[in-house]
């Protein structure tokens, strides 16, 4: 089976696929035209991607494509309905990188509270400023509002609980068992905004959640509150967020995702929000730990393995 991997991918996973008899081509720099050409030239039956976009013209580039595997959870970068029309399955790897994303979220919360980045930058510039940086509030006893208590929200809640934070969440479904296990309370979205000291969003991207948090929602937040987005760019309106932070209406933000993220081959980036003080931006690295990437790699291998056995591939999101 010809497998084209158009993103960075775990080495052990590549070796396993080869051992299973797959012909694997890995090129993390493919996108747009070059991806289309590679799908065709390699007669790829399986395409594996992370953040690389897979629009309809890529899906239709060769006659042989049968399966697109997203080496991660979010599938908003793949045209799933076009794939369905072409009878191409799209599968993902839910839950395999949840711990990694929750860990980054905790890191951003701690960094914002202690201003770790600014501390480090001042020291690098030869400035000792203990007075300025001795004003943190600490996480213990503060309220964390989680928007979306799915797999990542759950892993975050577990970790925040061990920091003695008070936990609230909102979700389209009731998570009664998790409420018992974590001591987390379901509240309306509005109350997440008004009561939280930290808000972290863990919802899928796409039209349904676009600018879920915009100017009106930001206006309801405590002026000292921090907001974190390690989910998808677009869930928070960055223009509105930048104005709210500059005006002192929101305490700050930790952002791992952006509306127009460059592909893996590009290096230029200019979302103005990352220039704001009290905004700590990272490069969509939530899922990028070795632990998460080997778990994701194993799941990709399992999906392709089932397909090779002639079974329906697991975790199909467009059947
Ligand atoms: C995901 O959707 O799981 C992450 O965005 C994955 C990634 O960064 O590759």
Short mmCIF file of C-alpha atoms and ligand atoms in Angstrom, two decimals:
data_model
loop_
_atom_site.label_atom_id
_atom_site.label_comp_id
_atom_site.label_asym_id
_atom_site.label_seq_id
_atom_site.Cartn_x
_atom_site.Cartn_y
_atom_site.Cartn_z
CA UNK A 1 0.00 0.00 0.00
CA UNK A 2 1.43 3.42 -0.96
CA UNK A 3 1.40 5.79 1.98
CA UNK A 4 2.30 9.48 1.58
CA UNK A 5 3.10 11.31 4.82
CA UNK A 6 2.96 15.06 4.23
CA UNK A 7 4.00 16.30 7.68
CA UNK A 8 6.46 15.50 10.45
CA UNK A 9 5.78 11.99 11.69
CA UNK A 10 7.09 9.65 14.37
CA UNK A 11 10.08 7.55 13.10
CA UNK A 12 8.94 4.37 14.81
CA UNK A 13 5.59 4.71 13.03
CA UNK A 14 7.35 4.99 9.64
CA UNK A 15 9.39 1.86 10.39
CA UNK A 16 6.26 -0.05 11.48
CA UNK A 17 4.43 0.91 8.29
CA UNK A 18 7.38 -0.30 6.21
CA UNK A 19 7.50 -3.55 8.18
CA UNK A 20 3.81 -4.02 7.37
CA UNK A 21 4.67 -3.83 3.68
CA UNK A 22 3.72 -0.21 2.96
CA UNK A 23 5.70 1.89 0.52
CA UNK A 24 6.17 5.05 2.58
CA UNK A 25 7.05 8.48 1.19
CA UNK A 26 7.65 11.17 3.81
CA UNK A 27 7.96 14.82 2.88
CA UNK A 28 7.03 17.33 5.58
CA UNK A 29 7.35 20.29 3.19
CA UNK A 30 4.46 19.42 0.88
CA UNK A 31 1.47 21.74 0.52
CA UNK A 32 -0.86 23.02 -2.23
CA UNK A 33 0.55 22.25 -5.71
CA UNK A 34 3.44 20.13 -4.46
CA UNK A 35 1.08 18.04 -2.32
CA UNK A 36 -1.25 17.54 -5.27
CA UNK A 37 1.65 16.42 -7.45
CA UNK A 38 3.01 14.09 -4.75
CA UNK A 39 -0.39 12.40 -4.25
CA UNK A 40 -0.50 11.75 -7.99
CA UNK A 41 3.15 10.81 -8.54
CA UNK A 42 3.22 8.39 -5.60
CA UNK A 43 -0.16 6.87 -6.47
CA UNK A 44 -0.92 7.34 -2.80
CA UNK A 45 -3.72 5.20 -1.40
CA UNK A 46 -3.24 6.70 2.05
CA UNK A 47 -2.36 10.30 2.88
CA UNK A 48 -1.21 11.12 6.43
CA UNK A 49 -1.22 14.78 7.55
CA UNK A 50 -1.00 16.97 10.66
CA UNK A 51 -1.61 20.65 9.94
CA UNK A 52 -1.16 20.35 6.15
CA UNK A 53 -4.39 21.39 4.44
CA UNK A 54 -6.22 18.83 2.33
CA UNK A 55 -8.73 20.60 0.06
CA UNK A 56 -10.80 18.93 -2.65
CA UNK A 57 -8.19 19.38 -5.40
CA UNK A 58 -5.66 17.37 -3.34
CA UNK A 59 -8.24 14.65 -2.70
CA UNK A 60 -8.90 14.43 -6.43
CA UNK A 61 -5.23 14.62 -7.48
CA UNK A 62 -4.76 10.92 -8.08
CA UNK A 63 -7.22 8.16 -8.84
CA UNK A 64 -5.92 5.97 -6.02
CA UNK A 65 -6.53 7.89 -2.77
CA UNK A 66 -8.80 5.93 -0.39
CA UNK A 67 -7.92 7.18 3.07
CA UNK A 68 -6.73 10.41 4.71
CA UNK A 69 -5.45 10.02 8.25
CA UNK A 70 -5.15 13.07 10.48
CA UNK A 71 -2.22 12.41 12.83
CA UNK A 72 -4.01 14.31 15.59
CA UNK A 73 -7.55 15.07 16.69
CA UNK A 74 -8.80 18.12 14.74
CA UNK A 75 -9.94 17.51 11.16
CA UNK A 76 -10.91 21.10 10.29
CA UNK A 77 -8.06 21.33 7.75
CA UNK A 78 -9.46 18.48 5.63
CA UNK A 79 -12.43 18.85 3.28
CA UNK A 80 -14.39 15.96 4.79
CA UNK A 81 -17.54 16.29 2.76
CA UNK A 82 -15.62 16.43 -0.53
CA UNK A 83 -13.76 13.33 0.64
CA UNK A 84 -17.06 11.61 1.34
CA UNK A 85 -18.30 12.40 -2.14
CA UNK A 86 -15.13 10.86 -3.54
CA UNK A 87 -15.57 7.83 -1.27
CA UNK A 88 -12.37 8.66 0.61
CA UNK A 89 -12.43 7.92 4.34
CA UNK A 90 -11.06 10.55 6.75
CA UNK A 91 -9.89 9.18 10.12
CA UNK A 92 -8.31 10.88 13.13
CA UNK A 93 -6.50 9.94 16.34
CA UNK A 94 -8.69 11.28 19.15
CA UNK A 95 -7.33 11.41 22.68
CA UNK A 96 -3.76 10.45 21.77
CA UNK A 97 -2.31 13.91 22.32
CA UNK A 98 -4.69 15.14 25.05
CA UNK A 99 -2.16 14.98 27.87
CA UNK A 100 0.37 16.99 25.87
CA UNK A 101 -2.17 19.76 25.16
CA UNK A 102 -3.27 19.82 28.82
CA UNK A 103 0.37 20.09 29.90
CA UNK A 104 0.97 23.09 27.63
CA UNK A 105 -2.20 24.73 28.96
CA UNK A 106 -0.96 24.31 32.54
CA UNK A 107 2.39 25.73 31.42
CA UNK A 108 0.74 28.80 29.94
CA UNK A 109 -1.39 29.36 33.06
CA UNK A 110 1.66 29.19 35.33
CA UNK A 111 3.69 31.35 32.94
CA UNK A 112 1.02 34.05 32.79
CA UNK A 113 0.53 34.11 36.54
CA UNK A 114 4.29 34.34 37.25
CA UNK A 115 5.14 36.26 34.07
CA UNK A 116 7.87 33.72 33.42
CA UNK A 117 8.60 34.88 29.86
CA UNK A 118 9.03 38.54 30.88
CA UNK A 119 11.20 37.47 33.82
CA UNK A 120 13.48 35.51 31.51
CA UNK A 121 13.67 38.29 28.90
CA UNK A 122 14.61 40.91 31.53
CA UNK A 123 17.32 38.65 32.96
CA UNK A 124 18.67 38.00 29.45
CA UNK A 125 18.87 41.76 29.02
CA UNK A 126 20.82 42.11 32.27
CA UNK A 127 17.88 43.52 34.29
CA UNK A 128 17.18 42.36 37.88
CA UNK A 129 13.59 43.34 38.74
CA UNK A 130 12.34 41.24 41.63
CA UNK A 131 9.97 43.99 42.78
CA UNK A 132 8.09 43.98 39.47
CA UNK A 133 7.77 40.22 39.29
CA UNK A 134 6.88 39.53 42.92
CA UNK A 135 3.16 40.15 42.36
CA UNK A 136 1.81 36.78 41.20
CA UNK A 137 -1.52 35.59 42.52
CA UNK A 138 -0.79 31.84 42.49
CA UNK A 139 -3.11 29.18 41.08
CA UNK A 140 -4.35 27.73 44.38
CA UNK A 141 -7.90 28.83 45.16
CA UNK A 142 -8.47 30.50 41.80
CA UNK A 143 -11.26 29.41 39.45
CA UNK A 144 -10.54 27.67 36.18
CA UNK A 145 -13.38 27.72 33.65
CA UNK A 146 -13.08 25.02 31.00
CA UNK A 147 -15.06 25.50 27.80
CA UNK A 148 -15.54 21.95 26.49
CA UNK A 149 -14.93 19.04 28.86
CA UNK A 150 -13.84 16.49 26.25
CA UNK A 151 -10.64 14.45 26.44
CA UNK A 152 -8.30 17.46 26.66
CA UNK A 153 -10.60 19.38 29.02
CA UNK A 154 -10.65 16.31 31.25
CA UNK A 155 -6.84 15.97 31.34
CA UNK A 156 -6.57 19.68 32.10
CA UNK A 157 -9.13 19.46 34.92
CA UNK A 158 -7.24 16.54 36.50
CA UNK A 159 -4.03 18.54 36.53
CA UNK A 160 -5.64 21.79 37.70
CA UNK A 161 -7.33 19.90 40.55
CA UNK A 162 -3.92 18.86 41.83
CA UNK A 163 -3.06 22.58 41.92
CA UNK A 164 -6.09 23.12 44.22
CA UNK A 165 -7.96 25.23 41.68
CA UNK A 166 -11.76 25.48 41.76
CA UNK A 167 -13.15 23.95 38.59
CA UNK A 168 -16.18 24.88 36.49
CA UNK A 169 -17.03 23.88 32.93
CA UNK A 170 -19.58 24.29 30.19
CA UNK A 171 -20.30 21.77 27.48
CA UNK A 172 -23.09 20.75 25.16
CA UNK A 173 -23.29 17.45 27.06
CA UNK A 174 -23.55 16.73 30.80
CA UNK A 175 -20.43 15.03 32.14
CA UNK A 176 -21.97 13.64 35.32
CA UNK A 177 -19.31 10.98 35.94
CA UNK A 178 -16.52 13.51 35.47
CA UNK A 179 -18.28 15.96 37.80
CA UNK A 180 -18.15 13.27 40.51
CA UNK A 181 -14.56 12.27 39.76
CA UNK A 182 -13.11 15.78 39.51
CA UNK A 183 -15.40 17.83 41.71
CA UNK A 184 -16.02 20.06 38.68
CA UNK A 185 -19.31 21.92 38.33
CA UNK A 186 -21.29 22.54 35.14
CA UNK A 187 -22.33 26.18 34.71
CA UNK A 188 -23.74 28.25 31.84
CA UNK A 189 -21.18 29.67 29.38
CA UNK A 190 -21.99 33.15 30.69
CA UNK A 191 -20.89 32.13 34.20
CA UNK A 192 -17.60 30.76 32.87
CA UNK A 193 -16.97 34.28 31.58
CA UNK A 194 -17.96 36.14 34.73
CA UNK A 195 -16.54 33.80 37.42
CA UNK A 196 -13.26 32.46 36.07
CA UNK A 197 -9.75 33.66 36.87
CA UNK A 198 -8.47 31.46 34.05
CA UNK A 199 -10.54 30.41 31.03
CA UNK A 200 -9.32 27.64 28.74
CA UNK A 201 -11.14 26.69 25.55
CA UNK A 202 -11.15 23.08 24.33
CA UNK A 203 -13.68 22.97 21.52
CA UNK A 204 -13.26 21.96 17.86
CA UNK A 205 -12.57 24.65 15.27
CA UNK A 206 -14.77 25.57 12.32
CA UNK A 207 -17.78 27.75 11.62
CA UNK A 208 -19.73 26.53 14.67
CA UNK A 209 -17.16 27.92 17.12
CA UNK A 210 -15.77 30.85 15.13
CA UNK A 211 -15.29 33.84 17.45
CA UNK A 212 -17.14 32.02 20.23
CA UNK A 213 -15.30 34.51 22.41
CA UNK A 214 -15.46 38.00 20.92
CA UNK A 215 -15.78 41.56 22.22
CA UNK A 216 -19.09 40.95 24.07
CA UNK A 217 -17.81 37.85 25.84
CA UNK A 218 -14.46 39.44 26.71
CA UNK A 219 -16.34 42.39 28.24
CA UNK A 220 -17.95 40.03 30.75
CA UNK A 221 -14.64 38.63 32.01
CA UNK A 222 -12.87 39.76 35.18
CA UNK A 223 -10.29 42.39 34.23
CA UNK A 224 -7.61 40.27 35.93
CA UNK A 225 -8.57 37.03 34.17
CA UNK A 226 -6.31 35.14 31.77
CA UNK A 227 -7.62 33.33 28.71
CA UNK A 228 -5.91 30.35 27.08
CA UNK A 229 -6.47 28.87 23.62
CA UNK A 230 -4.66 25.63 22.79
CA UNK A 231 -7.63 24.42 20.72
CA UNK A 232 -8.08 26.13 17.35
CA UNK A 233 -7.37 29.54 15.93
CA UNK A 234 -10.61 31.44 15.36
CA UNK A 235 -12.35 30.32 18.55
CA UNK A 236 -11.25 33.64 20.08
CA UNK A 237 -11.46 36.87 18.10
CA UNK A 238 -7.85 38.07 18.31
CA UNK A 239 -8.58 41.66 17.30
CA UNK A 240 -11.12 41.98 20.10
CA UNK A 241 -8.77 40.20 22.51
CA UNK A 242 -5.86 42.52 21.70
CA UNK A 243 -8.06 45.60 22.31
CA UNK A 244 -9.37 44.17 25.59
CA UNK A 245 -5.86 43.38 26.87
CA UNK A 246 -4.47 46.77 25.81
CA UNK A 247 -7.37 48.52 27.55
CA UNK A 248 -6.79 46.50 30.74
CA UNK A 249 -10.18 44.77 30.45
CA UNK A 250 -8.60 41.30 30.37
CA UNK A 251 -5.46 40.24 32.27
CA UNK A 252 -3.65 38.46 29.45
CA UNK A 253 -3.68 35.46 27.16
CA UNK A 254 -1.80 32.28 26.35
CA UNK A 255 -2.23 31.33 22.70
CA UNK A 256 -0.96 28.26 20.86
CA UNK A 257 -3.23 28.57 17.80
CA UNK A 258 -4.06 31.28 15.26
CA UNK A 259 -6.54 31.85 12.46
CA UNK A 260 -3.99 31.91 9.63
CA UNK A 261 -1.26 29.58 10.72
CA UNK A 262 1.57 29.06 8.26
CA UNK A 263 2.17 25.55 6.90
CA UNK A 264 5.11 23.55 8.25
CA UNK A 265 7.37 24.71 5.41
CA UNK A 266 6.77 28.46 6.04
CA UNK A 267 8.52 30.62 8.62
CA UNK A 268 6.91 34.08 8.32
CA UNK A 269 4.15 34.89 10.80
CA UNK A 270 2.52 38.17 11.68
CA UNK A 271 -0.60 37.91 13.83
CA UNK A 272 -0.32 41.26 15.69
CA UNK A 273 -1.69 39.75 18.90
CA UNK A 274 1.62 38.08 19.71
CA UNK A 275 3.25 41.54 19.94
CA UNK A 276 1.02 42.55 22.87
CA UNK A 277 2.54 42.50 26.30
CA UNK A 278 0.77 40.00 28.58
CA UNK A 279 0.22 37.70 25.60
CA UNK A 280 2.38 34.58 25.51
CA UNK A 281 2.23 32.91 22.11
CA UNK A 282 3.55 29.49 21.14
CA UNK A 283 3.82 27.84 17.71
CA UNK A 284 0.87 25.39 17.76
CA UNK A 285 3.02 22.97 19.74
CA UNK A 286 0.29 21.64 22.06
CA UNK A 287 0.49 18.13 20.61
CA UNK A 288 4.20 18.22 19.94
CA UNK A 289 5.71 16.10 22.68
CA UNK A 290 7.47 12.81 22.08
CA UNK A 291 4.94 11.05 24.30
CA UNK A 292 2.01 12.36 22.25
CA UNK A 293 3.63 11.86 18.87
CA UNK A 294 4.49 8.22 19.51
CA UNK A 295 0.94 7.58 20.74
CA UNK A 296 -0.42 9.29 17.63
CA UNK A 297 2.05 7.35 15.43
CA UNK A 298 0.84 4.04 16.89
CA UNK A 299 -2.77 5.00 16.25
CA UNK A 300 -2.02 5.95 12.62
CA UNK A 301 -0.33 2.57 12.15
CA UNK A 302 -3.36 0.82 13.70
CA UNK A 303 -5.75 2.66 11.35
CA UNK A 304 -3.71 1.82 8.25
CA UNK A 305 -3.26 -1.77 9.50
CA UNK A 306 -7.04 -2.26 9.73
CA UNK A 307 -7.45 -0.85 6.26
CA UNK A 308 -4.83 -3.27 4.92
CA UNK A 309 -6.76 -6.17 6.48
CA UNK A 310 -9.78 -5.04 4.49
CA UNK A 311 -11.60 -3.75 7.58
CA UNK A 312 -13.37 -0.43 7.96
CA UNK A 313 -10.62 1.95 9.25
CA UNK A 314 -11.24 3.05 12.86
CA UNK A 315 -12.10 6.63 13.95
CA UNK A 316 -13.71 7.52 10.63
CA UNK A 317 -15.19 11.04 10.83
CA UNK A 318 -16.93 11.20 7.45
CA UNK A 319 -18.59 7.82 6.98
C1 LIG B 1 -4.74 18.16 16.96
O1 LIG B 1 -5.74 18.53 16.33
O2 LIG B 1 -4.73 17.08 17.55
C2 LIG B 1 -3.48 19.00 16.95
O3 LIG B 1 -3.70 20.22 16.39
C3 LIG B 1 -2.44 18.18 16.32
C4 LIG B 1 -1.16 18.73 15.83
O4 LIG B 1 -0.65 19.77 16.22
O5 LIG B 1 -0.60 18.03 15.00
#
